[in-house]
Tab-separated table of C-alpha atoms in Angstrom:
chain	number	residue	atom	x	y	z
Q	1	PHE	CA	24.350	76.206	235.914
Q	2	THR	CA	21.731	75.168	233.377
Q	3	ARG	CA	17.962	75.554	233.545
Q	4	ARG	CA	15.559	74.113	230.964
Q	5	PHE	CA	11.916	74.918	230.365
Q	6	GLU	CA	9.424	72.950	228.340
Q	7	LEU	CA	7.155	75.309	226.445
Q	8	ALA	CA	3.524	74.688	225.600
Q	9	ASP	CA	2.504	73.725	222.080
Q	10	HIS	CA	2.807	76.436	219.430
Q	11	MET	CA	5.061	78.668	221.574
Q	12	THR	CA	8.195	80.178	220.059
Q	13	VAL	CA	10.961	82.210	221.656
Q	14	THR	CA	11.398	85.549	219.885
Q	15	GLY	CA	14.131	86.953	222.104
Q	16	ALA	CA	15.926	86.864	225.438
Q	17	SER	CA	17.985	89.306	227.477
Q	18	LEU	CA	19.917	89.285	230.746
Q	19	ASN	CA	20.047	92.598	232.632
Q	20	ASN	CA	21.323	92.907	236.225
Q	21	GLY	CA	20.876	89.170	236.784
Q	22	LEU	CA	17.275	89.148	235.531
Q	23	LEU	CA	16.553	86.915	232.547
Q	24	THR	CA	13.721	88.118	230.325
Q	25	ILE	CA	12.382	85.790	227.627
Q	26	ASP	CA	9.992	86.981	224.905
Q	27	LEU	CA	7.460	84.356	223.816
Q	28	VAL	CA	4.858	84.310	221.055
Q	29	ARG	CA	1.977	81.873	220.785
Q	30	GLU	CA	1.291	81.041	217.144
Q	31	VAL	CA	-1.850	78.954	216.744
Q	32	PRO	CA	-2.242	77.359	213.290
Q	33	GLU	CA	-5.312	78.421	211.275
Q	34	GLU	CA	-6.894	74.959	211.451
Q	35	MET	CA	-6.827	75.083	215.273
Q	36	LYS	CA	-8.351	78.553	215.637
Q	37	PRO	CA	-12.039	78.753	216.546
Q	38	ARG	CA	-14.251	79.602	213.613
Q	39	ARG	CA	-17.774	80.861	213.195
Q	40	ILE	CA	-20.214	78.908	211.038
Q	41	ALA	CA	-23.350	80.665	209.810
Q	42	ILE	CA	-26.566	78.667	210.033
Q	43	ALA	CA	-29.153	79.611	207.425
Q	44	LYS	CA	-32.820	79.617	208.301
Q	45	GLN	CA	-34.907	77.685	205.758
Q	46	GLY	CA	-38.653	78.127	205.588
Q	47	GLY	CA	-40.790	79.165	208.485
Q	48	ALA	CA	-40.077	77.372	211.677
Q	49	PRO	CA	-43.101	76.802	213.905
Q	50	LYS	CA	-43.460	79.401	216.603
Q	51	ALA	CA	-42.822	78.316	220.133
Q	52	GLY	CA	-45.925	77.918	222.219
Q	53	GLN	CA	-47.588	75.844	224.868
Q	54	VAL	CA	-49.134	72.546	223.838
Q	55	GLU	CA	-52.009	71.306	225.944
Q	56	LYS	CA	-53.035	67.699	226.291
Q	57	PRO	CA	-56.617	67.073	225.122
Q	58	LYS	CA	-59.057	66.366	227.943
Q	59	GLN	CA	-60.446	62.848	228.082
Q	60	ALA	CA	-64.025	62.084	229.068
Q	61	ALA	CA	-64.289	60.230	232.357
């Protein structure tokens, strides 16, 4: 008989073996560099205002 599997993107088969009726398939996920998450540093320029509470000025009645 024949059995087919559709693998996810960027999956490759590196090996397969059949022992005592058990099929073992070795898979590797290879994500291209442009799809890997990356860290971007954000530089701090000048002094940012400190966080604080701003109160509304009172109006005369």
